[in-house]
Structures are given as C-alpha cells and as structure tokens.
Coordinates of C-alpha atoms and ligand atoms in Angstrom, one line a residue:
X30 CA -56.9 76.2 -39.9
X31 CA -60.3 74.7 -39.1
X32 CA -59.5 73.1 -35.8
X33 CA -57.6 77.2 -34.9
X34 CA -60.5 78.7 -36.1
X35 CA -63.1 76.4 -33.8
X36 CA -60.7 77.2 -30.6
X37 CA -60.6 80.8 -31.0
X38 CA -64.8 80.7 -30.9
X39 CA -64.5 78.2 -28.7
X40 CA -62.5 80.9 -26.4
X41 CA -64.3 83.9 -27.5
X42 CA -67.6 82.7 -26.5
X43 CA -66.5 82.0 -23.2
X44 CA -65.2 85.2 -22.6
X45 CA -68.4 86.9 -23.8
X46 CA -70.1 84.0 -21.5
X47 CA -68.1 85.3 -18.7
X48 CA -68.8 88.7 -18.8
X49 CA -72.7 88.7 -19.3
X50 CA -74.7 89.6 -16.3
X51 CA -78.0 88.7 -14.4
X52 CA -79.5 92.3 -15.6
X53 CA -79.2 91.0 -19.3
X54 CA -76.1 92.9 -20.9
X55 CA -72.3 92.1 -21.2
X56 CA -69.7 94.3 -18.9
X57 CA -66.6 95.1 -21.6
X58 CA -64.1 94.0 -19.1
X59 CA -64.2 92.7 -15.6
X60 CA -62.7 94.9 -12.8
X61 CA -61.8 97.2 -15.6
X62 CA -65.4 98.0 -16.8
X63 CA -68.1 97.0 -14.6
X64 CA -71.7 98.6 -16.3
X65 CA -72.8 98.6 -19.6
X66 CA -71.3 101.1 -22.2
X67 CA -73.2 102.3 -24.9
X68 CA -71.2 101.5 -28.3
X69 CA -70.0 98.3 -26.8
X70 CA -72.8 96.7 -26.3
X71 CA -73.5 97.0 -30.1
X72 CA -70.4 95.3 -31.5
X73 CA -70.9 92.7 -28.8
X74 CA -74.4 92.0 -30.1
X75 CA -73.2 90.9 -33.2
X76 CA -70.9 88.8 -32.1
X77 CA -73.8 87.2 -29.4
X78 CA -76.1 87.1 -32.1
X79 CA -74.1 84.1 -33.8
X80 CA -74.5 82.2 -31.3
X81 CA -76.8 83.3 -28.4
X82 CA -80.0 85.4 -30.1
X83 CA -81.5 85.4 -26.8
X84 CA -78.6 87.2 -25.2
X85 CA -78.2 89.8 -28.4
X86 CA -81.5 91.0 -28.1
X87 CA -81.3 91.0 -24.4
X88 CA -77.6 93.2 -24.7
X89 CA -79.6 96.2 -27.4
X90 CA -83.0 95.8 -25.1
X91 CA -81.3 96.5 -21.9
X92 CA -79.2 99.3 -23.4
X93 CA -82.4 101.0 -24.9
X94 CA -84.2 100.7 -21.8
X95 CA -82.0 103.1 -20.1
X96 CA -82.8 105.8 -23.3
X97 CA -84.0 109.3 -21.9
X98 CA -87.4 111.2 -23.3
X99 CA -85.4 113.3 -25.0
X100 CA -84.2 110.3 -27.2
X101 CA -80.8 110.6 -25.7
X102 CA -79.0 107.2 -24.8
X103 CA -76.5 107.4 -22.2
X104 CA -72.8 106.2 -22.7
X105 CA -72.5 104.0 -19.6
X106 CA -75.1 102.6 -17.8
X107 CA -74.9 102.0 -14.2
X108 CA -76.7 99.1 -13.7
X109 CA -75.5 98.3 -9.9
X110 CA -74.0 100.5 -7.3
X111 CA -70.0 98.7 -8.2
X112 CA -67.2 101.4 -7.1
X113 CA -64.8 99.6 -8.8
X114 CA -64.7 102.6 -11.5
X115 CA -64.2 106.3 -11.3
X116 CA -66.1 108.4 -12.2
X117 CA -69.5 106.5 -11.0
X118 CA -72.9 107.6 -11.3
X119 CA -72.4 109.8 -8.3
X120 CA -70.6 111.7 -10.3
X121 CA -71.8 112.1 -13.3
X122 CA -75.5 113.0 -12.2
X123 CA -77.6 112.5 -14.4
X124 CA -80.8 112.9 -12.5
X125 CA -79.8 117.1 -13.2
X126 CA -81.1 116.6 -17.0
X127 CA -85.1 116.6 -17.1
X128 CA -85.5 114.5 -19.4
X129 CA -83.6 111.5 -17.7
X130 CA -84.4 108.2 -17.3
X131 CA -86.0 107.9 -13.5
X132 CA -85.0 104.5 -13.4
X133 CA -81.4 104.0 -14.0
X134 CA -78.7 106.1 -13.5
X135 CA -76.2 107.0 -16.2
X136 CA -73.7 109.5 -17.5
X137 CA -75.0 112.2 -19.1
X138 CA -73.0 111.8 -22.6
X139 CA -73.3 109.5 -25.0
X140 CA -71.2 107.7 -27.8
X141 CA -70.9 106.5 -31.3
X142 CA -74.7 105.6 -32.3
X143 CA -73.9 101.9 -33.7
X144 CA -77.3 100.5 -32.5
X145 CA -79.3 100.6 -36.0
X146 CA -76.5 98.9 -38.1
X147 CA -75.7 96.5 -35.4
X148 CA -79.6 95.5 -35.4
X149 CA -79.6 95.1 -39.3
X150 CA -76.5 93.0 -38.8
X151 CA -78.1 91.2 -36.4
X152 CA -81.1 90.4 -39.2
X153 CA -78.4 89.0 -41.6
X154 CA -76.7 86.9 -38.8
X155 CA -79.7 84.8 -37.8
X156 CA -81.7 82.3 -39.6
X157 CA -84.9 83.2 -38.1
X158 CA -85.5 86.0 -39.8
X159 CA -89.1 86.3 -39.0
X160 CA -88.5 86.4 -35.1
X161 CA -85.9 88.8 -35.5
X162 CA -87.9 91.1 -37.6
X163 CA -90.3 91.2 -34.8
X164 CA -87.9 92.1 -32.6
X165 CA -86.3 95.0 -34.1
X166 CA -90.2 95.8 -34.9
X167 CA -90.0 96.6 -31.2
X168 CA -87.1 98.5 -30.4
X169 CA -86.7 100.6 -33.6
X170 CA -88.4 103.4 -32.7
X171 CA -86.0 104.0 -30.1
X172 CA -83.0 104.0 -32.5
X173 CA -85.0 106.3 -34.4
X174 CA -85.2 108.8 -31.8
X175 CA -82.2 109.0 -30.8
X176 CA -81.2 109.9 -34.4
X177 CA -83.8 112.9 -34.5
X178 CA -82.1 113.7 -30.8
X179 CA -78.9 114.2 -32.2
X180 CA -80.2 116.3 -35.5
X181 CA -82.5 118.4 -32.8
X182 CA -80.3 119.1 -30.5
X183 CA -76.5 118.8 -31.4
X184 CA -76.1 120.5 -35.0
X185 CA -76.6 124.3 -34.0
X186 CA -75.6 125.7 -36.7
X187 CA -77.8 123.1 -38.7
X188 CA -74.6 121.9 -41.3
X189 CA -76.0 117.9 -41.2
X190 CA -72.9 117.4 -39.0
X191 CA -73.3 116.4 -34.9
X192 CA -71.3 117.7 -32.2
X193 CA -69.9 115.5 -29.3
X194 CA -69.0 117.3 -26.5
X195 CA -66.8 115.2 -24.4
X196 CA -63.7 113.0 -25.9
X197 CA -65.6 110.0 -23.9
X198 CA -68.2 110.4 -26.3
X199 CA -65.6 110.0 -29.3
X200 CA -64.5 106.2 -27.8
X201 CA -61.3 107.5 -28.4
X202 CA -60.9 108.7 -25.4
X203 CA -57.1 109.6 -25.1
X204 CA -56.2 110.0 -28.9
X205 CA -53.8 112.5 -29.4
X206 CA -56.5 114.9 -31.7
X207 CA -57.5 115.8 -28.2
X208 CA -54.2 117.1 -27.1
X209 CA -54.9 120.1 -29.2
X210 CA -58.0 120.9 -27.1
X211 CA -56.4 119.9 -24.0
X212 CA -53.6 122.9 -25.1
X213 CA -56.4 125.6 -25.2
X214 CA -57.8 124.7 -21.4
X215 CA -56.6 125.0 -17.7
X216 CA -58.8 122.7 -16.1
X217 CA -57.9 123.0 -12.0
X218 CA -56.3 120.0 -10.0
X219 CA -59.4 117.7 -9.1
X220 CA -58.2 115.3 -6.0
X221 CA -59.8 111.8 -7.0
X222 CA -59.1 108.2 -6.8
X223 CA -58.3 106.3 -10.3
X224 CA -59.5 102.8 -9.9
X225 CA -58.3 102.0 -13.7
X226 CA -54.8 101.6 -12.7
X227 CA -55.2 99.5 -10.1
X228 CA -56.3 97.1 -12.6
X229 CA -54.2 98.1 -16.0
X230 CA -50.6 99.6 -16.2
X231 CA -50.7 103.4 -16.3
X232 CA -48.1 103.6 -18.8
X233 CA -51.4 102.2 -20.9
X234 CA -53.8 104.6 -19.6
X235 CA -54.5 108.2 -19.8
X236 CA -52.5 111.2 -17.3
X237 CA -53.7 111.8 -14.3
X238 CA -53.8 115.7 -15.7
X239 CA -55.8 114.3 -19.4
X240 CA -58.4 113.3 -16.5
X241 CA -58.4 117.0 -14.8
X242 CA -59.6 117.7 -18.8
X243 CA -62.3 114.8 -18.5
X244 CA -63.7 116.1 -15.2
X245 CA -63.8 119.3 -15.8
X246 CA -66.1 119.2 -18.9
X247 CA -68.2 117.4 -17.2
X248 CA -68.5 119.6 -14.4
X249 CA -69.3 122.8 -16.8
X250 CA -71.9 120.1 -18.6
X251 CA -73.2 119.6 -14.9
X252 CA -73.7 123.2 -14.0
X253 CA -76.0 123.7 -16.9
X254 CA -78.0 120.4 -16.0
X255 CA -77.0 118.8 -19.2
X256 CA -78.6 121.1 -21.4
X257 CA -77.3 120.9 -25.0
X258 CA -78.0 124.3 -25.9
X259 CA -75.6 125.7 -23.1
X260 CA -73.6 123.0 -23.8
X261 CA -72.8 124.1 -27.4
X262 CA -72.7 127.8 -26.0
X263 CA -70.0 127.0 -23.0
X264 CA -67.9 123.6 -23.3
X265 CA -64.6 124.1 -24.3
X266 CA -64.5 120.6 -26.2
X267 CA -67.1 121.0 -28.9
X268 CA -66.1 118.6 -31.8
X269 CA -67.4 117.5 -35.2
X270 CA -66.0 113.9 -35.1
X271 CA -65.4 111.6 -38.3
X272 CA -66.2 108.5 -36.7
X273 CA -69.0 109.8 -35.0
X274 CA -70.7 111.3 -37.8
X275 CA -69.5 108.1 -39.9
X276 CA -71.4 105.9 -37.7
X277 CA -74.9 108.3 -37.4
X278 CA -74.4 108.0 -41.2
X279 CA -74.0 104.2 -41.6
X280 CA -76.9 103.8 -39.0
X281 CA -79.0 105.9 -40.7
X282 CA -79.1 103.9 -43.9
X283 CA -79.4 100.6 -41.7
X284 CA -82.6 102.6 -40.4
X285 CA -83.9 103.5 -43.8
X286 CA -83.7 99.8 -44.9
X287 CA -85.2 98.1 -42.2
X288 CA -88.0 100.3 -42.2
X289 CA -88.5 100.1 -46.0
X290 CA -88.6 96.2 -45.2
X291 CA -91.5 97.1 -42.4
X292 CA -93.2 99.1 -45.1
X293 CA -95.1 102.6 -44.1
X294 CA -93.0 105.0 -42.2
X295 CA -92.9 106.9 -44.8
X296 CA -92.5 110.4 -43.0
X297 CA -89.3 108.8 -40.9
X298 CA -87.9 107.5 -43.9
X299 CA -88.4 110.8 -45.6
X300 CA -87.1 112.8 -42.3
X301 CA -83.3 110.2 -42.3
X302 CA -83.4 110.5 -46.0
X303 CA -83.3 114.6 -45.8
X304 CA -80.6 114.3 -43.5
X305 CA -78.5 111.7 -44.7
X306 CA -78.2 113.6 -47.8
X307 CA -77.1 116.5 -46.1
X308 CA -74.8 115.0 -43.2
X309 CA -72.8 112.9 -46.7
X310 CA -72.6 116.3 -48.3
X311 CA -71.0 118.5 -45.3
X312 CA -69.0 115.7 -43.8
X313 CA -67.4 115.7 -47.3
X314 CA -67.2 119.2 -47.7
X315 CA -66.3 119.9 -44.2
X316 CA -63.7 117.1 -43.1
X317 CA -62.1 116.2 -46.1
X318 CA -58.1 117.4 -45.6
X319 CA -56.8 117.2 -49.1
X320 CA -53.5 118.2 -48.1
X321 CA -53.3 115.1 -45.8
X322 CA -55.6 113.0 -47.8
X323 CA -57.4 112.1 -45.2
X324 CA -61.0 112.8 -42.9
X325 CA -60.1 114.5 -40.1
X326 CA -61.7 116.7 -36.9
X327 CA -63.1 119.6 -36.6
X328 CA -62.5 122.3 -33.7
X329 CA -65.6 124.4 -33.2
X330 CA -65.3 125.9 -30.2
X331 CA -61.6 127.2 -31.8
X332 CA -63.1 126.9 -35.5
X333 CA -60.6 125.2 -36.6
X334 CA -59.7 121.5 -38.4
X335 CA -57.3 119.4 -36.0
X336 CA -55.2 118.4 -38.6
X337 CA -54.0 114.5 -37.4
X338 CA -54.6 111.1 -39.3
X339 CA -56.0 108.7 -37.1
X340 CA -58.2 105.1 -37.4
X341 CA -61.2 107.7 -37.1
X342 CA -59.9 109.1 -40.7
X343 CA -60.6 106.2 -42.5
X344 CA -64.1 105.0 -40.4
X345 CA -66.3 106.8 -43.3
X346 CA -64.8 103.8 -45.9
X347 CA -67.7 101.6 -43.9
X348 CA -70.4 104.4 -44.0
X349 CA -70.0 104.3 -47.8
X350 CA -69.3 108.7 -47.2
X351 CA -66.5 108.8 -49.4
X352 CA -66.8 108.7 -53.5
X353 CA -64.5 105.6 -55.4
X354 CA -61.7 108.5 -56.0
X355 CA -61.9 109.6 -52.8
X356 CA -61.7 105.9 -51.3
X357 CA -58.3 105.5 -53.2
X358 CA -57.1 108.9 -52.1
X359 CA -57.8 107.6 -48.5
X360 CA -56.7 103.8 -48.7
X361 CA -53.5 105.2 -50.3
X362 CA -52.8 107.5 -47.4
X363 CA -53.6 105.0 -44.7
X364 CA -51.0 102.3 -46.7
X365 CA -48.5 104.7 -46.6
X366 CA -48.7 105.9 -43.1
X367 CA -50.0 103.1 -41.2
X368 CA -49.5 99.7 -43.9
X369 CA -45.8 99.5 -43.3
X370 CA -44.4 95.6 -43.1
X371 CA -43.1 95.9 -40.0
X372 CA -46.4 96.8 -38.2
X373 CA -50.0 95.1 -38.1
X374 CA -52.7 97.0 -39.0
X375 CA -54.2 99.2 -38.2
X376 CA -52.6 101.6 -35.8
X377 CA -55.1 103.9 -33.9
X378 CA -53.2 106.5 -34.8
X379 CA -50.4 107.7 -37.1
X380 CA -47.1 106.3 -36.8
X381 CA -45.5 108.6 -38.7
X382 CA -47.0 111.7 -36.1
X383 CA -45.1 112.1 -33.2
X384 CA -47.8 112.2 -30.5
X385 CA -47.8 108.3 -32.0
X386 CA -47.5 106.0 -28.7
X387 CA -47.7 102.0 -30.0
X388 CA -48.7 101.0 -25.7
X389 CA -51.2 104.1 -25.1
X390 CA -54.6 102.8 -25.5
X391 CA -55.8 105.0 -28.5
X392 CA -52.6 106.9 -29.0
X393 CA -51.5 103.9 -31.5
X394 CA -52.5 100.5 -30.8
X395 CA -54.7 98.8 -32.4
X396 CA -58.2 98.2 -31.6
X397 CA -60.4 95.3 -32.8
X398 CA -63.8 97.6 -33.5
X399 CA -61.8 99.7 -35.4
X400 CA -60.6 96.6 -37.5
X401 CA -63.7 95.4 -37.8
X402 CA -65.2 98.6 -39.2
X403 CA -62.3 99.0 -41.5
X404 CA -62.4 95.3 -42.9
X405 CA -65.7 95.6 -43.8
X406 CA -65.5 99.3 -45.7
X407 CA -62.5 98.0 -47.6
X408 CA -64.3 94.7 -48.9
X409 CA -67.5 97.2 -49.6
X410 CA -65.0 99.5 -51.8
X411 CA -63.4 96.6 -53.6
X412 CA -59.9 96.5 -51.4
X413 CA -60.0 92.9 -51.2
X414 CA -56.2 92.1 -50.2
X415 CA -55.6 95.1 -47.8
X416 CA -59.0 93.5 -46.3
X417 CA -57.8 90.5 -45.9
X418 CA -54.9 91.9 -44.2
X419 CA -56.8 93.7 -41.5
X420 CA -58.6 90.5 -41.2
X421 CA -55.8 88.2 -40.6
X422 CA -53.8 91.3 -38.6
X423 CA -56.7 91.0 -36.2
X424 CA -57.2 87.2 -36.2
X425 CA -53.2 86.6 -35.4
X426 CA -53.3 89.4 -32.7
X427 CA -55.9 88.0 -30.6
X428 CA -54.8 84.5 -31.2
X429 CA -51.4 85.4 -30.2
X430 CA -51.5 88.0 -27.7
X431 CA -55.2 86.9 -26.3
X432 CA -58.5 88.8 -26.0
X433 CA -57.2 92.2 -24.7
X434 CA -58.9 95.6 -25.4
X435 CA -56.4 97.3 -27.3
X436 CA -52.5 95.7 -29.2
X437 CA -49.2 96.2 -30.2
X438 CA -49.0 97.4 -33.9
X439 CA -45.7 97.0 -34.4
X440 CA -44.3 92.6 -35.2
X441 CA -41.7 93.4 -33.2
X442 CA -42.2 94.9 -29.6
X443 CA -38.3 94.7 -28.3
X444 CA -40.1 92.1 -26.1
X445 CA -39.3 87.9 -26.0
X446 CA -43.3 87.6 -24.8
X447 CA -45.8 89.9 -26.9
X448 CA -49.2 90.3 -24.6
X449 CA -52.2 92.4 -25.6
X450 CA -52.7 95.8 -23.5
X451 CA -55.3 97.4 -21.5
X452 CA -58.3 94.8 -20.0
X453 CA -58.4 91.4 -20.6
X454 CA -60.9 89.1 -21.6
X455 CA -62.5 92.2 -23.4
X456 CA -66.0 91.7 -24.7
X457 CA -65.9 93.3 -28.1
X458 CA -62.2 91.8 -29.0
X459 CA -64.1 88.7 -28.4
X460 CA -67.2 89.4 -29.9
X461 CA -65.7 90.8 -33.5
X462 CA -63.3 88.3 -33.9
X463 CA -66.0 85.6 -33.9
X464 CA -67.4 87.4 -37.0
X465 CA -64.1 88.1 -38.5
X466 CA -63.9 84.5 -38.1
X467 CA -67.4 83.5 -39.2
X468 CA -67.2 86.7 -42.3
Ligands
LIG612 C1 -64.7 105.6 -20.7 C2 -65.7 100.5 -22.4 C3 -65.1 101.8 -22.8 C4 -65.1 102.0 -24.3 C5 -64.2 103.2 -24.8 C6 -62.8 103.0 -24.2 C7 -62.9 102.9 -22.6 C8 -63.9 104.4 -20.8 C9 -62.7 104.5 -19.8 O1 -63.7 101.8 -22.3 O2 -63.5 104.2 -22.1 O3 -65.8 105.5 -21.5 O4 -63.0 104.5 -18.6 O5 -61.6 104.5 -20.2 O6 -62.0 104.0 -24.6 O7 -64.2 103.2 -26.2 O8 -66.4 102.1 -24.8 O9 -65.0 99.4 -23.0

C-alpha cells in the first residue's frame, strides 16, 4: 500500500510539474486546455501546496492578478496568444466590460468561487504557518471582493442566492440540467472551428448544436458590454446553481475565519456574516426538492426548479448548508440513485435519469473535484464508510485508468482495457488525489 501510495504522488506530481508554466500557473490539460481557468487553479493549489508552496501561491497570485475593478475574476485567463482552443480571447472580448482588467485578456464569465477555502486549505497544509499567513495577508482582500461582486451585482432580486449566467460558469458545462434551457432557446447556426475534438473523442464532448447555445449567450452578454444588470434583464440562461452557491457559501466561512485569525475586519466580517446567514437560509428554502430529496437548480429566467439529481445536489454536504436530517435525507438519496455495487462513485449525474450518459464528460462520469468535495462533506457529517468509498473509488480510478479529467462510473465498461476519458494528464485529477492520498 505504501510503496502504491508513494508512486501515484510520485506520478501526480509530475503531471502537475508538467503542466506548470513560465507565467506562474498550471494549464488543466495540455493541448486540451492551454490558459488558466478559474476554479482549477484552486483545487490544484491544494494539491501544489503539499509539495511546492512556492508554486501554490504563485497558481492563486497569478489568477487574482487577472481580477477586474469590479471584483469580478474571470473564468479563463488567457495568458498567451495559443489558438489551440475555441473560443479564445478574440472572442470572448472582454476589453467591452469597463471595468476589465487592461492587462490580460479573459472571458467575461466567471466560475465556482473556490479561492478562499482553497487558501485556508492551504494554511492547514503547510508547516509554515507564519509565512503563509502573510501571504494570504496579501491577497485576501481580493477574495473578498469578489464575494461583495457577486452579492452587488448577481442577486437582483436580493434572496442571498447568486445567479450564473452561462453553463461555463457552472463547471458543469454539458450536464443534462442544461438541456432544459437549451429546450426553451433557438440559438442560430454559428460556423466555427472546434479545436477540442481534435484532441478528445467527440462522443466525450459536448454537440456541435449545445455549442450554438454556448456562443450565443455569450454574444447577447457581448452586446450589452458585460453588464450584469442587462444581463439578468436579457440572457436566456439565468440560473441559481447548487454548487455554485455551495461554494460562495463554504468560501465565505473560510473568509470569516481567516480574517478572525488576522483580527480587525470587523465590518467585512460583519458584511459575509449578514449574508451567509441569508444565502444558508434561501438556498435551503429555495433548492431543497423534497419530493426528490435532493438540492437541485433553479430556472429564473422560466421561474422554474429544473428538477434533475446530479453531483451538484449533494456539493452543499461540504458547505455544511444542509441540517443533520437533511444530510441523511440527501446521503440516502444519492446511495440509492448513484451508490449501486456495480458502479464507482460518484456519477456526475443520475443513473437512474435517462439523459444519464456514463462517457459524456458531465452527463455521468465521474469527476475527481466533485469527489473530492463530496469525501470531505461526508467525513464532516459523520458518513465515515460511504467516505471512505468515494475515497478509495477515486484512488483506484486514477490508479487504474490514469490521470484523466473525467471516468467511467460503472466496474464494468463492456470494454477488456478501461482508460479514463476527456484530457489526460489533467491537473486537478492529479492535484486531488495527492490529498486524497495524503487526507
Ligand atoms: C470551458 C478546464 C475546464 C474546467 C471545466 C470543464 C472544462 C471548458 C471547456 O474544462 O470546461 O470552461 O472548454 O470545455 O468543464 O469545469 O474548468 O479544466
């Protein structure tokens, strides 16, 4: 076990290794993702900060150097001029938005805000405490602003709940929640170049008509400069997302107790303390489906819940959102749906749904930052076994199959040689499973 353990590091590190660049961040994949992407560059943070501090802090310094003056932090950015991926900075724009950053280009959308629990993970990772207090000293500001960006300027009906307006933002960039959406629009036929399946099989990839959807939104985001009050007024994807919120809501406590440790702050403390109360309340309120047990979506452009179980529904476990009845209510759903003992878990999204696709990127495999996220909010709950599982699930899938960006949940494939899908030599897979390994 210890000499397994030691070679999967071993490996890991040397894909992280691989993949870091002379700017000071990590690409997630090469070929297949050539910048730096927002939420990515958190979970592979943690896993640097075990054994390279210098590249951690490098990875969350060049990400928030990128931030706008609005607060806003972009979802990829484009560090170098690569046209390996579609759609570059050309066309995303975001020199339209004001308030951009002058000196590098970026989308203008943004994704899960991991950055504040990742740096408080960080801080329990290291031994030197004292020179990473100073460091997060530095840069936690930033975090902070960003979380009064996205209270100021995407909650307009001021509920404690954030919109995203683009399924990129989500992470989950294909899962079938979307299709619901995708049902209510008529994006037209854009003419474009994919350059993602040039490098991964499109049976693992998104339609060529889901990226009509992509563009599109985009473009109606474009036309109004980026503005998020015209944003909320006009996109036709405006959702309240569970893992979303789940993650503003575990990163604002991270925030609260590293500042508490700074002492002062009061008035920010006070300011995430108003809101977190709020954002717990309505997400509970507002996204709990009793009828499927589960957190799920919410539709406001159509008003309406989008009533599918996915790995999203059970993200607010590690946010600590839902009460210990509530927890069981959840876990119990997930066992039943998901925990089967033919499959791994945990599947992206329902296997018992039939949108389920076990090779579609987030249509139903299983991804390691999901795991990672679940592992941890089962242990915090007191699930102990079903932890371990997703532990070990994850562990045997990477060891197995190798460090690939999303897996097979089901043991058996049909196939004599099981192989991850999507990018290889994926940063994050690596980065986690060094501390799923080390946890
Ligand atoms: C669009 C980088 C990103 C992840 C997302 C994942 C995938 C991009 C793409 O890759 O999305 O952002 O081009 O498909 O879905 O979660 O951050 O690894």
């Amino acid at each position: 076990m210890y000499v397994m353990k030691e070679n999967i590091i071993n490996r890991a590190i040397n894909v992280l290794d691989a993949n870091f660049q002379k700017g000071g961040f990590t690409i997630p994949s090469k070929g297949l993702y050539p910048f730096q992407w927002k939420w990515d560059s958190g979970f592979i943070a943690v896993g640097l900060a075990h054994y390279n501090i210098d590249h951690a802090k490098k990875e969350i310094e060049t990400l928030l150097n990128a931030q706008w003056d609005n607060g806003f932090i972009p979802h990829i950015v484009f560090h170098t001029d690569d046209d390996s991926y579609f759609p570059g900075h050309d066309f995303h724009r975001s020199d339209l938005h004001p308030l951009s950053s002058k000196k590098y280009k970026s989308t203008g959308m943004t994704q899960p805000p991991v950055t504040a629990f990742v740096l408080q993970d960080m801080l329990n990772i290291v031994d030197d405490k004292e020179d990473m207090l100073n460091f997060i000293k530095g840069q936690i500001d930033k975090v902070y602003d960003n979380h009064v960006y996205f209270y100021e300027n995407r909650d307009p009906q001021n509920e404690g709940l954030v919109y995203i307006y683009h399924n990129w933002e989500s992470g989950t960039d294909n899962s079938p929640v979307w299709d619901d959406i995708w049902d209510t629009m008529n994006p037209p036929e854009y003419t474009f170049e994919r350059k993602d399946t040039t490098h991964v099989d499109a049976s693992q990839r998104p339609s060529k008509r889901e990226y009509d959807h992509y563009l599109y939104i985009i473009d109606i985001a474009k036309q109004n400069n980026y503005d998020d009050a015209k944003i909320a007024e006009l996109s036709p994807f405006l959702v309240q997302d569970p893992l979303f919120n789940a993650m503003l809501i575990k990163s604002n406590k991270a925030l609260m107790e590293l500042y508490e440790l700074f002492g002062g702050n009061e008035d920010k403390i006070a300011y995430l303390r108003k809101n977190q109360e709020r954002s717990i309340a309505a997400f509970n309120q507002k996204l709990w489906d009793n009828e499927l047990g589960a957190y799920v979506h919410y539709d406001m452009r159509n008003d309406k819940p989008i009533r599918h179980v996915s790995s999203s529904s059970f993200s607010p476990l590690f946010a600590g959102i839902p009460s210990k009845e509530r927890a069981e209510v959840l876990v119990n759903t997930m066992m039943d749906r998901f925990g089967g003992d033919d499959k791994y878990l945990c599947a992206s999204f329902d296997p018992t749904d039939n949108r389920f696709n076990p090779r579609k990127y987030w249509r139903g495999p299983v991804w390691i930052n999901m795991n990672w996220m679940l592992y941890r909010g089962l242990k915090e709950y007191g699930y102990k076994e079903i932890a371990a599982r997703v532990q070990n699930d994850s562990i045997e899938l990477v060891e197995r199959d190798g460090f690939f960006e999303y897996f097979d949940c089901r043991k058996d494939t049909g196939e004599e040689i099981r192989k991850g899908y999507g990018g290889d030599n994926f940063s994050w897979t690596a980065a986690l499973i060094i501390d799923l390994l080390k946890g």
